[in-house]
CSV table of C-alpha atoms and ligand atoms in Angstrom, one decimal:
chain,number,residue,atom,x,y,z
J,1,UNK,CA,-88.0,16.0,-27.8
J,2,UNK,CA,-89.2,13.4,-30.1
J,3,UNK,CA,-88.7,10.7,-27.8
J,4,UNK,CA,-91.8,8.8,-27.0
J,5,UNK,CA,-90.7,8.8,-22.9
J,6,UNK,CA,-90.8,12.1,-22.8
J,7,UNK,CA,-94.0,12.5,-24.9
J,8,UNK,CA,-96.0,10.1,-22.9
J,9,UNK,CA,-95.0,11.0,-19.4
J,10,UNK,CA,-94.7,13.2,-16.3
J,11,UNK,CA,-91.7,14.9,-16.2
J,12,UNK,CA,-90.7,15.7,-12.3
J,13,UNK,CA,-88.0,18.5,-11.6
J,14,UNK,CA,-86.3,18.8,-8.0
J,15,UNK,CA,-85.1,22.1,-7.0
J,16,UNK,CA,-87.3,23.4,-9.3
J,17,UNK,CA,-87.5,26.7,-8.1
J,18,UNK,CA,-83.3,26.9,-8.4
J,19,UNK,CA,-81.5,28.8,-10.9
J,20,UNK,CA,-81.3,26.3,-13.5
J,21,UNK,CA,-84.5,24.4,-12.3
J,22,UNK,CA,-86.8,27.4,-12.7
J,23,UNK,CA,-85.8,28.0,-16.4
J,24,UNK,CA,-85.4,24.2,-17.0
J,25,UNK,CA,-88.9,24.3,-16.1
J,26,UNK,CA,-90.5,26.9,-18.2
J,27,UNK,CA,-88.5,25.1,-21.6
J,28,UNK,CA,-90.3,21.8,-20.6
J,29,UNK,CA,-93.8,23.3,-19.8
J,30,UNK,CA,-93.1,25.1,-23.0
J,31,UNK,CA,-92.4,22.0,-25.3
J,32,UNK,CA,-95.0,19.8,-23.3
J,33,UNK,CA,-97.5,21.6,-21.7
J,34,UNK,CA,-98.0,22.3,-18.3
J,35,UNK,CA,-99.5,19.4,-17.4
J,36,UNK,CA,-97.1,17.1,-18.1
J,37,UNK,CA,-94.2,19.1,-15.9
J,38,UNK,CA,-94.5,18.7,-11.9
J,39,UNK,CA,-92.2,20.6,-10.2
J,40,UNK,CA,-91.2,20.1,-6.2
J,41,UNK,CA,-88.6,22.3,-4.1
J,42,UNK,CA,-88.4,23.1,-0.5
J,43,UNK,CA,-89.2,26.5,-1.1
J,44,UNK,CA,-91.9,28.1,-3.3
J,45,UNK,CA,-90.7,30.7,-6.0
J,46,UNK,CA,-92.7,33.0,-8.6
J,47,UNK,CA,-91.1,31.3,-11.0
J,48,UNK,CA,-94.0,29.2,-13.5
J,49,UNK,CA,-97.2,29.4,-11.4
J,50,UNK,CA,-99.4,27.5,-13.3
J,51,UNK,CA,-97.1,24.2,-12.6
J,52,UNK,CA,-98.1,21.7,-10.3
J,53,UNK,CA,-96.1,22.6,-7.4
J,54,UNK,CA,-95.5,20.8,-4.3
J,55,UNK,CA,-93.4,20.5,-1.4
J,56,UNK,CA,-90.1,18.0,-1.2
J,57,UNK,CA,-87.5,17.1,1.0
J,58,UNK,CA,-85.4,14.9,-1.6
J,59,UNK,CA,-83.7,13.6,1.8
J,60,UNK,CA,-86.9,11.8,2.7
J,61,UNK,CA,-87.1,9.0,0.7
J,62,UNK,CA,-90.7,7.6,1.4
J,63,UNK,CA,-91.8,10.9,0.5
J,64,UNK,CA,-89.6,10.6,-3.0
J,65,UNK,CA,-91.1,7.0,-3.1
J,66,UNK,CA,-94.7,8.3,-2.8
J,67,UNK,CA,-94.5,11.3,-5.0
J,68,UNK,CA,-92.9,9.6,-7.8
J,69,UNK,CA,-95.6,6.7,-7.3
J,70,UNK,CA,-98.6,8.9,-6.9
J,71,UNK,CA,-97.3,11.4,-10.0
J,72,UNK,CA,-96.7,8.4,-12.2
J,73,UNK,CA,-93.0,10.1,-12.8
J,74,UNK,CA,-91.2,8.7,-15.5
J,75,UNK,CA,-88.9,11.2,-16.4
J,76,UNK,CA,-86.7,13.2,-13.2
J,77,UNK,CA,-84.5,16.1,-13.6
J,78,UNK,CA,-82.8,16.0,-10.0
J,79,UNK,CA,-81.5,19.2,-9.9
J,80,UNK,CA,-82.3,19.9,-5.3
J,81,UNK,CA,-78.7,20.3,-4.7
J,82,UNK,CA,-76.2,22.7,-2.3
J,83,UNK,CA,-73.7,24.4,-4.5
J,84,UNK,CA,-70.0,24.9,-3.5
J,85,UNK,CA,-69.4,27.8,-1.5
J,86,UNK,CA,-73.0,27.0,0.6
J,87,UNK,CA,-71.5,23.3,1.0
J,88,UNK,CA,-68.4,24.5,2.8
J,89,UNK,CA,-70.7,26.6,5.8
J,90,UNK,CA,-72.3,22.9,6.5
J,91,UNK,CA,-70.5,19.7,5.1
J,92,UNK,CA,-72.6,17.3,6.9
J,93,UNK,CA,-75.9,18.8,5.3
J,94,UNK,CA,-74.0,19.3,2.1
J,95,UNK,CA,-73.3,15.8,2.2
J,96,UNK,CA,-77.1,14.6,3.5
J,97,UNK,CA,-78.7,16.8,0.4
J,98,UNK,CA,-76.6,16.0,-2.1
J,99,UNK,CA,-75.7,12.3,-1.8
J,100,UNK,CA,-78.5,11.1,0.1
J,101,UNK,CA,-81.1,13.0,-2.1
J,102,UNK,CA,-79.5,11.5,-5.4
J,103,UNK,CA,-79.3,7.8,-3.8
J,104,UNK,CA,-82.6,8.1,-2.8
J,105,UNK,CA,-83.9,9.3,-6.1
J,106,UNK,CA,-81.6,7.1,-7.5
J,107,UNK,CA,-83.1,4.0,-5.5
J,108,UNK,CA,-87.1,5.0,-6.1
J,109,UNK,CA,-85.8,4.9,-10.1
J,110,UNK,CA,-84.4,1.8,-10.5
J,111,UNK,CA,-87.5,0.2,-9.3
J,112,UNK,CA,-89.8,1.8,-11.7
J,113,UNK,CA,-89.3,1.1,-15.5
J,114,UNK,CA,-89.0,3.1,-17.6
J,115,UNK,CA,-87.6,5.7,-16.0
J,116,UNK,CA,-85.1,8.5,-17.3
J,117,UNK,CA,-82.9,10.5,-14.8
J,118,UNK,CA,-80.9,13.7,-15.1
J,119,UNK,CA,-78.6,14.8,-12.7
J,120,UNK,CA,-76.1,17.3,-13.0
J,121,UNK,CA,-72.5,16.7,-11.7
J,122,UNK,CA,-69.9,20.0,-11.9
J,123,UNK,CA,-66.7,21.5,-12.5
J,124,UNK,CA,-65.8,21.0,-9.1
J,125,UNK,CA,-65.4,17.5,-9.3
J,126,UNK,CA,-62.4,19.0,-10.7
J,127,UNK,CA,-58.9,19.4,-7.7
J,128,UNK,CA,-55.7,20.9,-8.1
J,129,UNK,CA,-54.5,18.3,-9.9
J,130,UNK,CA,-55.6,18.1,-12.7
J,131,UNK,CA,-54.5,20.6,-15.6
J,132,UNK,CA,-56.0,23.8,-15.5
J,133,UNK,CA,-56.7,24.4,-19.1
J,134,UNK,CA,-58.6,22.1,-22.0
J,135,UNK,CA,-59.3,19.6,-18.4
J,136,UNK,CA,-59.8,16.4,-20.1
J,137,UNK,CA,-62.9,13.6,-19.0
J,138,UNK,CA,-60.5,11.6,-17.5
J,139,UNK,CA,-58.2,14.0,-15.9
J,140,UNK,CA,-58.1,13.0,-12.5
J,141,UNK,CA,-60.9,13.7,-9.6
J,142,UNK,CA,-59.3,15.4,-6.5
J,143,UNK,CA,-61.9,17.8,-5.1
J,144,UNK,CA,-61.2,20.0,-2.2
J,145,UNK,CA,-65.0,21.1,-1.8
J,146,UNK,CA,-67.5,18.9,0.0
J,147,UNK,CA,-69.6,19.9,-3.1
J,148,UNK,CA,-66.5,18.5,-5.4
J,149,UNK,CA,-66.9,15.6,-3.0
J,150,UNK,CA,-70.3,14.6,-3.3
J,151,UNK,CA,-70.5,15.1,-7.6
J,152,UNK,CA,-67.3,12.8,-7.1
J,153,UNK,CA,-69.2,9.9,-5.5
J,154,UNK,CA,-73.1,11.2,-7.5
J,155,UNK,CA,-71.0,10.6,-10.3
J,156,UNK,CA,-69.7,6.9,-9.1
J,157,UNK,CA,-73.2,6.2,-8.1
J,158,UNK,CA,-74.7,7.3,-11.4
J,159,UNK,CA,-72.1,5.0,-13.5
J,160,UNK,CA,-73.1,2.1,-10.8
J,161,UNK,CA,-77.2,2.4,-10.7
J,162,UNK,CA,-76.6,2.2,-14.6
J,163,UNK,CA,-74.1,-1.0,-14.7
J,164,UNK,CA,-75.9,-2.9,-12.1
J,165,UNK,CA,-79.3,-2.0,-12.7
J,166,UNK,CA,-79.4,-0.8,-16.0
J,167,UNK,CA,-81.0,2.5,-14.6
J,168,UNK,CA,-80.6,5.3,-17.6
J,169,UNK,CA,-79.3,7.9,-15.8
J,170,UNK,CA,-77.7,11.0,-17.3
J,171,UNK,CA,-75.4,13.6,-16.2
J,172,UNK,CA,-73.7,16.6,-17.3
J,173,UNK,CA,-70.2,18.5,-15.2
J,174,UNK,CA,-72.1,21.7,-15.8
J,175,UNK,CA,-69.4,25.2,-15.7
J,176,UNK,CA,-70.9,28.4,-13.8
J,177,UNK,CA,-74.0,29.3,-15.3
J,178,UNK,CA,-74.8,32.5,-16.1
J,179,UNK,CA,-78.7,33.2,-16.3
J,180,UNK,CA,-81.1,36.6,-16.0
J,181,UNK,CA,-84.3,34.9,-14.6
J,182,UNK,CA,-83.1,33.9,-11.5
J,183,UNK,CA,-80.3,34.0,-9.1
J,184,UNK,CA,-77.9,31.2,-8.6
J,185,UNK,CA,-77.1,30.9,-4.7
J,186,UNK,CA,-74.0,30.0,-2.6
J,187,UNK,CA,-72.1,29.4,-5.4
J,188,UNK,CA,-68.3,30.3,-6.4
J,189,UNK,CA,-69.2,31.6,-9.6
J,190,UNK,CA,-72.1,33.3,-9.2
J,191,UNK,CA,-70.0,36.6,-8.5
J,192,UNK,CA,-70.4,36.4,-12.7
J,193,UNK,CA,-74.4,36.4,-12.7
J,194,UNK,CA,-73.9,39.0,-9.4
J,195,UNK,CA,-71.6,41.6,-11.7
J,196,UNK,CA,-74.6,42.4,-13.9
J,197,UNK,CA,-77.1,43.0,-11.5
J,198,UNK,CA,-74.9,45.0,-10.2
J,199,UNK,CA,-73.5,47.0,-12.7
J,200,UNK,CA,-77.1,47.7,-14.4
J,201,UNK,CA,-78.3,48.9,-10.7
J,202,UNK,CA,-75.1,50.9,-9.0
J,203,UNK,CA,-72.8,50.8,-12.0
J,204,UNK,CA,-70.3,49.4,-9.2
J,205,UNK,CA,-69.7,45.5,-7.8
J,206,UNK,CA,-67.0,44.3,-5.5
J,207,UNK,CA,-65.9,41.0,-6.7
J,208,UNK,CA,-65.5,38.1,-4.5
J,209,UNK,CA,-62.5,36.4,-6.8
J,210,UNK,CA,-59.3,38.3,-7.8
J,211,UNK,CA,-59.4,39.9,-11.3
J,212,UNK,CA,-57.3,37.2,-12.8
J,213,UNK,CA,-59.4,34.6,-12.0
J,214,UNK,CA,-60.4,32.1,-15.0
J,215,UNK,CA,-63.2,29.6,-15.0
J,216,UNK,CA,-65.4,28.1,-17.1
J,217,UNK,CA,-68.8,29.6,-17.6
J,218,UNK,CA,-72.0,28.7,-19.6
J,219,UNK,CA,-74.8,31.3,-20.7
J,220,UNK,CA,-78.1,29.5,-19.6
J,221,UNK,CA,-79.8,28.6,-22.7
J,222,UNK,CA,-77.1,26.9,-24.0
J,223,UNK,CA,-77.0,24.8,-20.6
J,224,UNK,CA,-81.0,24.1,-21.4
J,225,UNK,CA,-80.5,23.3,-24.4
J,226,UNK,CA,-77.3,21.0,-23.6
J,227,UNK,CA,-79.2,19.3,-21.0
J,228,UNK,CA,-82.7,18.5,-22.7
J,229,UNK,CA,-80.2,17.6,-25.6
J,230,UNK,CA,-78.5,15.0,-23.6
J,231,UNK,CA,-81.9,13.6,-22.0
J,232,UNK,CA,-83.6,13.4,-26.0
J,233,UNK,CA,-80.9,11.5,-27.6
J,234,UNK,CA,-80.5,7.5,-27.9
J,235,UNK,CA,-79.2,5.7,-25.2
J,236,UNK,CA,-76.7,4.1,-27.5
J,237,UNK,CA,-74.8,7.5,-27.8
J,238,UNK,CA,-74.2,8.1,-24.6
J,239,UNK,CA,-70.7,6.4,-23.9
J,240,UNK,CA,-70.2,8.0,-20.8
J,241,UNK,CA,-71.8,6.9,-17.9
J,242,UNK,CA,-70.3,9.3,-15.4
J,243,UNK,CA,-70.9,12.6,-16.3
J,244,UNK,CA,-70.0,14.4,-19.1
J,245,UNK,CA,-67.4,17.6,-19.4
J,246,UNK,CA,-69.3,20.1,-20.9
J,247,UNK,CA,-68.2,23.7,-21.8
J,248,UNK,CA,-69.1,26.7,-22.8
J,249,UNK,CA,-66.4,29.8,-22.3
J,250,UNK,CA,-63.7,30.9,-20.2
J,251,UNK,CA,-63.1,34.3,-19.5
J,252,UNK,CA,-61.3,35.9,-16.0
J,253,UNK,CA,-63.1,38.0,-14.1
J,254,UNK,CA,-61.5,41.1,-15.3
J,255,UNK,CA,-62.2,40.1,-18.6
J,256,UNK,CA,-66.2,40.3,-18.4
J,257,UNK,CA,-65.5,43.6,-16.8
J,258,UNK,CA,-64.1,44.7,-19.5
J,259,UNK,CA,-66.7,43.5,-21.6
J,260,UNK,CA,-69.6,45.2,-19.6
J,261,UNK,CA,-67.8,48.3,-19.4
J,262,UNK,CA,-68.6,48.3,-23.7
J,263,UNK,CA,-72.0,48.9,-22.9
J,264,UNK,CA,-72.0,50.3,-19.5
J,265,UNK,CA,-68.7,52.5,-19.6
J,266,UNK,CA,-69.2,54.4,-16.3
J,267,UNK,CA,-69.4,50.5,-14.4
J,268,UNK,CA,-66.4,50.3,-11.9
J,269,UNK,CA,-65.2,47.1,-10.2
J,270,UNK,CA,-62.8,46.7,-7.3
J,271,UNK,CA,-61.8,43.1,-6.2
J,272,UNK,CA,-61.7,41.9,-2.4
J,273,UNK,CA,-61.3,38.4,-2.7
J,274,UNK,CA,-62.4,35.9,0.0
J,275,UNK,CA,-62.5,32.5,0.8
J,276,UNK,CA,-64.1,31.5,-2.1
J,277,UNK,CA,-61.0,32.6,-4.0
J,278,UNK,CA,-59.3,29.3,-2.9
J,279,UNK,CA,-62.7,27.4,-4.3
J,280,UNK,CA,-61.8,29.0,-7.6
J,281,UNK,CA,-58.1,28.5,-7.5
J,282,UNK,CA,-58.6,24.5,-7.1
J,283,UNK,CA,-61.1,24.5,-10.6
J,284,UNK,CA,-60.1,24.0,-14.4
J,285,UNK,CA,-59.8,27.6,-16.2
J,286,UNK,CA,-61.3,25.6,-19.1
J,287,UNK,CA,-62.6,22.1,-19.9
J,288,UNK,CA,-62.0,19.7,-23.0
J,289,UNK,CA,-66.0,18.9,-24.1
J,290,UNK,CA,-65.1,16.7,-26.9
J,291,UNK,CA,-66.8,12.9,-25.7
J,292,UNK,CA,-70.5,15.2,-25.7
J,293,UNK,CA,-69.8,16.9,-28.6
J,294,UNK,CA,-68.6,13.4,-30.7
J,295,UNK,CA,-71.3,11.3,-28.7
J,296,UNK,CA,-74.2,13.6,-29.5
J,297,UNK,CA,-73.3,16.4,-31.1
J,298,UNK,CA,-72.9,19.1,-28.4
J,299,UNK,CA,-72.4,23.1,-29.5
J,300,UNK,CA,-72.6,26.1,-27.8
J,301,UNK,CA,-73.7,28.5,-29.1
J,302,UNK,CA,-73.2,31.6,-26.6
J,303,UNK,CA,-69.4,33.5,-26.0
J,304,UNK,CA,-68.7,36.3,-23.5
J,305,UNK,CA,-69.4,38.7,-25.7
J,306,UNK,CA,-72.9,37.6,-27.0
J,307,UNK,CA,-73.4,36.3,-23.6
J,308,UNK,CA,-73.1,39.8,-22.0
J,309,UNK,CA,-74.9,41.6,-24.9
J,310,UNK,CA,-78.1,39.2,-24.0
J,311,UNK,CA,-77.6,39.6,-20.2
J,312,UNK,CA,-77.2,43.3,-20.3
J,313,UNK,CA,-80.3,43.7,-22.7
J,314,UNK,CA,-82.6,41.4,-20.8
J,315,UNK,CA,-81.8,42.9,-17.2
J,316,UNK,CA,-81.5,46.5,-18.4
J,317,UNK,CA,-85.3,45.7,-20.4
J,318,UNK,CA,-86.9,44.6,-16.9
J,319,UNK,CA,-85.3,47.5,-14.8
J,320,UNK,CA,-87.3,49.9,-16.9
I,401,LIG,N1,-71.5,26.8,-10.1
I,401,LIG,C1,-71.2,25.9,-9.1
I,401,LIG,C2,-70.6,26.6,-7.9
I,401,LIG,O1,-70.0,27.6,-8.0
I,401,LIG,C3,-70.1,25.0,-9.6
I,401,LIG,O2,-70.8,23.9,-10.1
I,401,LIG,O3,-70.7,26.1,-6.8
């Protein structure tokens, strides 16, 4: 990033020990050094030891307030979050994690300047009503998830914090993630990170979502590189205030069983769908990106089959 925030500053991740947090983290430590990067979660991973790691309960907010204070934080990547199918075993907490923690992080932002915020919204802010396939920004927002419900109002609360208070606060509808360092959790699409530990180990996975089942999906560095994309750019390209609709591929889950069977040919897959199926069934198959890539120039650069070649590599390297 040439952008003299990020050169100059502390750079704070939440959830950092998360799927997307811990390899959020190693890019940043790697472009900045780990002394710039401090990382908090609630639990302590393997995952980049030589950060400065400590304990936070994003749901406390004098503890948000003193960390960020203490730290000297200028730059946050809020990423403590419950994820869909998680959300639906506890709606209250759901609701307490993900809406309080943003508000609060939200709140000990605007009163520091200046201060840069990520925060990602999803796919699921996505409902049944809006069309399935090339699911435009402004299609309409009808979620049946708690988790739906909560990136709904994160999103409102993001576009508000930046209107009234001129907070600059940034936000991406990320698609399932797809990633080899660490596993997602509780979500409905992880069953497409879950297939390839699976296959690589047993050569046999029983798939939570029915074999016709599309969604959108993201390899992980292109999600990195999407997101620190989004957080380098000008504020004067960013149009959308929101979140943006950001994609990557679609595929159904049959057809990234095909895919591994090229290089694993002996991998068998049965499907026993459960209630996670109905989480899929309400979500896009695959989402119109075109505000980020006009705004500031978003690309992907992964597909299912690259994807899976990289995946199956990387796992099948660390296995031996
Ligand atoms: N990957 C998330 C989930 O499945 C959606 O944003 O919950």
């Amino acid at each position: 990033m040439k952008d003299s925030l990020f050169a100059s500053t502390r750079i704070l991740v939440t959830g950092a020990s998360g799927q997307i947090g811990s390899e959020l983290t190693s890019e940043l430590a790697r472009r900045y050094g780990n002394d710039k990067i401090v990382v908090s979660d609630i639990k302590r991973t393997e995952a980049a030891r030589a950060i400065s790691f400590q304990y936070l309960d994003v749901t406390d907010k004098a503890a948000v307030q003193r960390f960020v204070k203490d730290r000297d934080i200028q730059v946050i990547f809020h990423l403590a979050g419950i994820l869909s199918a998680t959300g639906e075993m506890n709606p209250e907490k759901t609701w307490s994690v993900n809406t309080g923690g943003l508000r609060n992080i939200l709140d000990v932002a605007r009163d520091r300047t200046p201060m840069r915020v990520f925060w990602p919204s999803s796919i699921a802010v996505f409902g049944p009503e809006a069309p399935k396939i090339n699911t435009q920004q402004e299609s309409p927002l009808m979620p049946r998830t708690i988790y739906g419900v909560t990136k709904v109002v994160g999103e409102l609360l993001c576009d508000y914090y930046s209107d009234k208070y001129g907070l600059d606060v940034r936000s991406l509808r990320y698609p399932g993630i797809i990633s080899s360092e660490t596993l997602p959790g509780g979500g409905t699409t992880d069953y497409a990170v879950e297939i390839f530990y699976a296959a690589i180990k047993d050569k046999r996975y029983t798939c939570f979502v029915s074999k016709n089942t599309i969604l959108p999906m993201m390899y992980m560095p292109d999600c990195i590189s999407g997101t620190l994309r989004l957080m380098e750019v000008d504020l004067s390209r960013i149009s959308i205030r929101t979140s943006y609709n950001l994609a990557g591929f679609s595929f159904s889950a049959g057809e990234l069983a095909e895919e591994i069977k090229k290089h694993i040919p002996d991998f068998v897959i049965e499907y026993k769908p459960d209630f996670r199926q109905k989480i899929a069934d309400s979500w896009p198959m695959s989402i119109d990106d075109s505000f980020a890539r006009k705004d500031w120039g978003w690309k992907p650069s992964y597909n299912l089959s690259s994807m899976t070649k990289d995946m199956i590599g990387k796992l099948s390297a660390r296995k031996s």
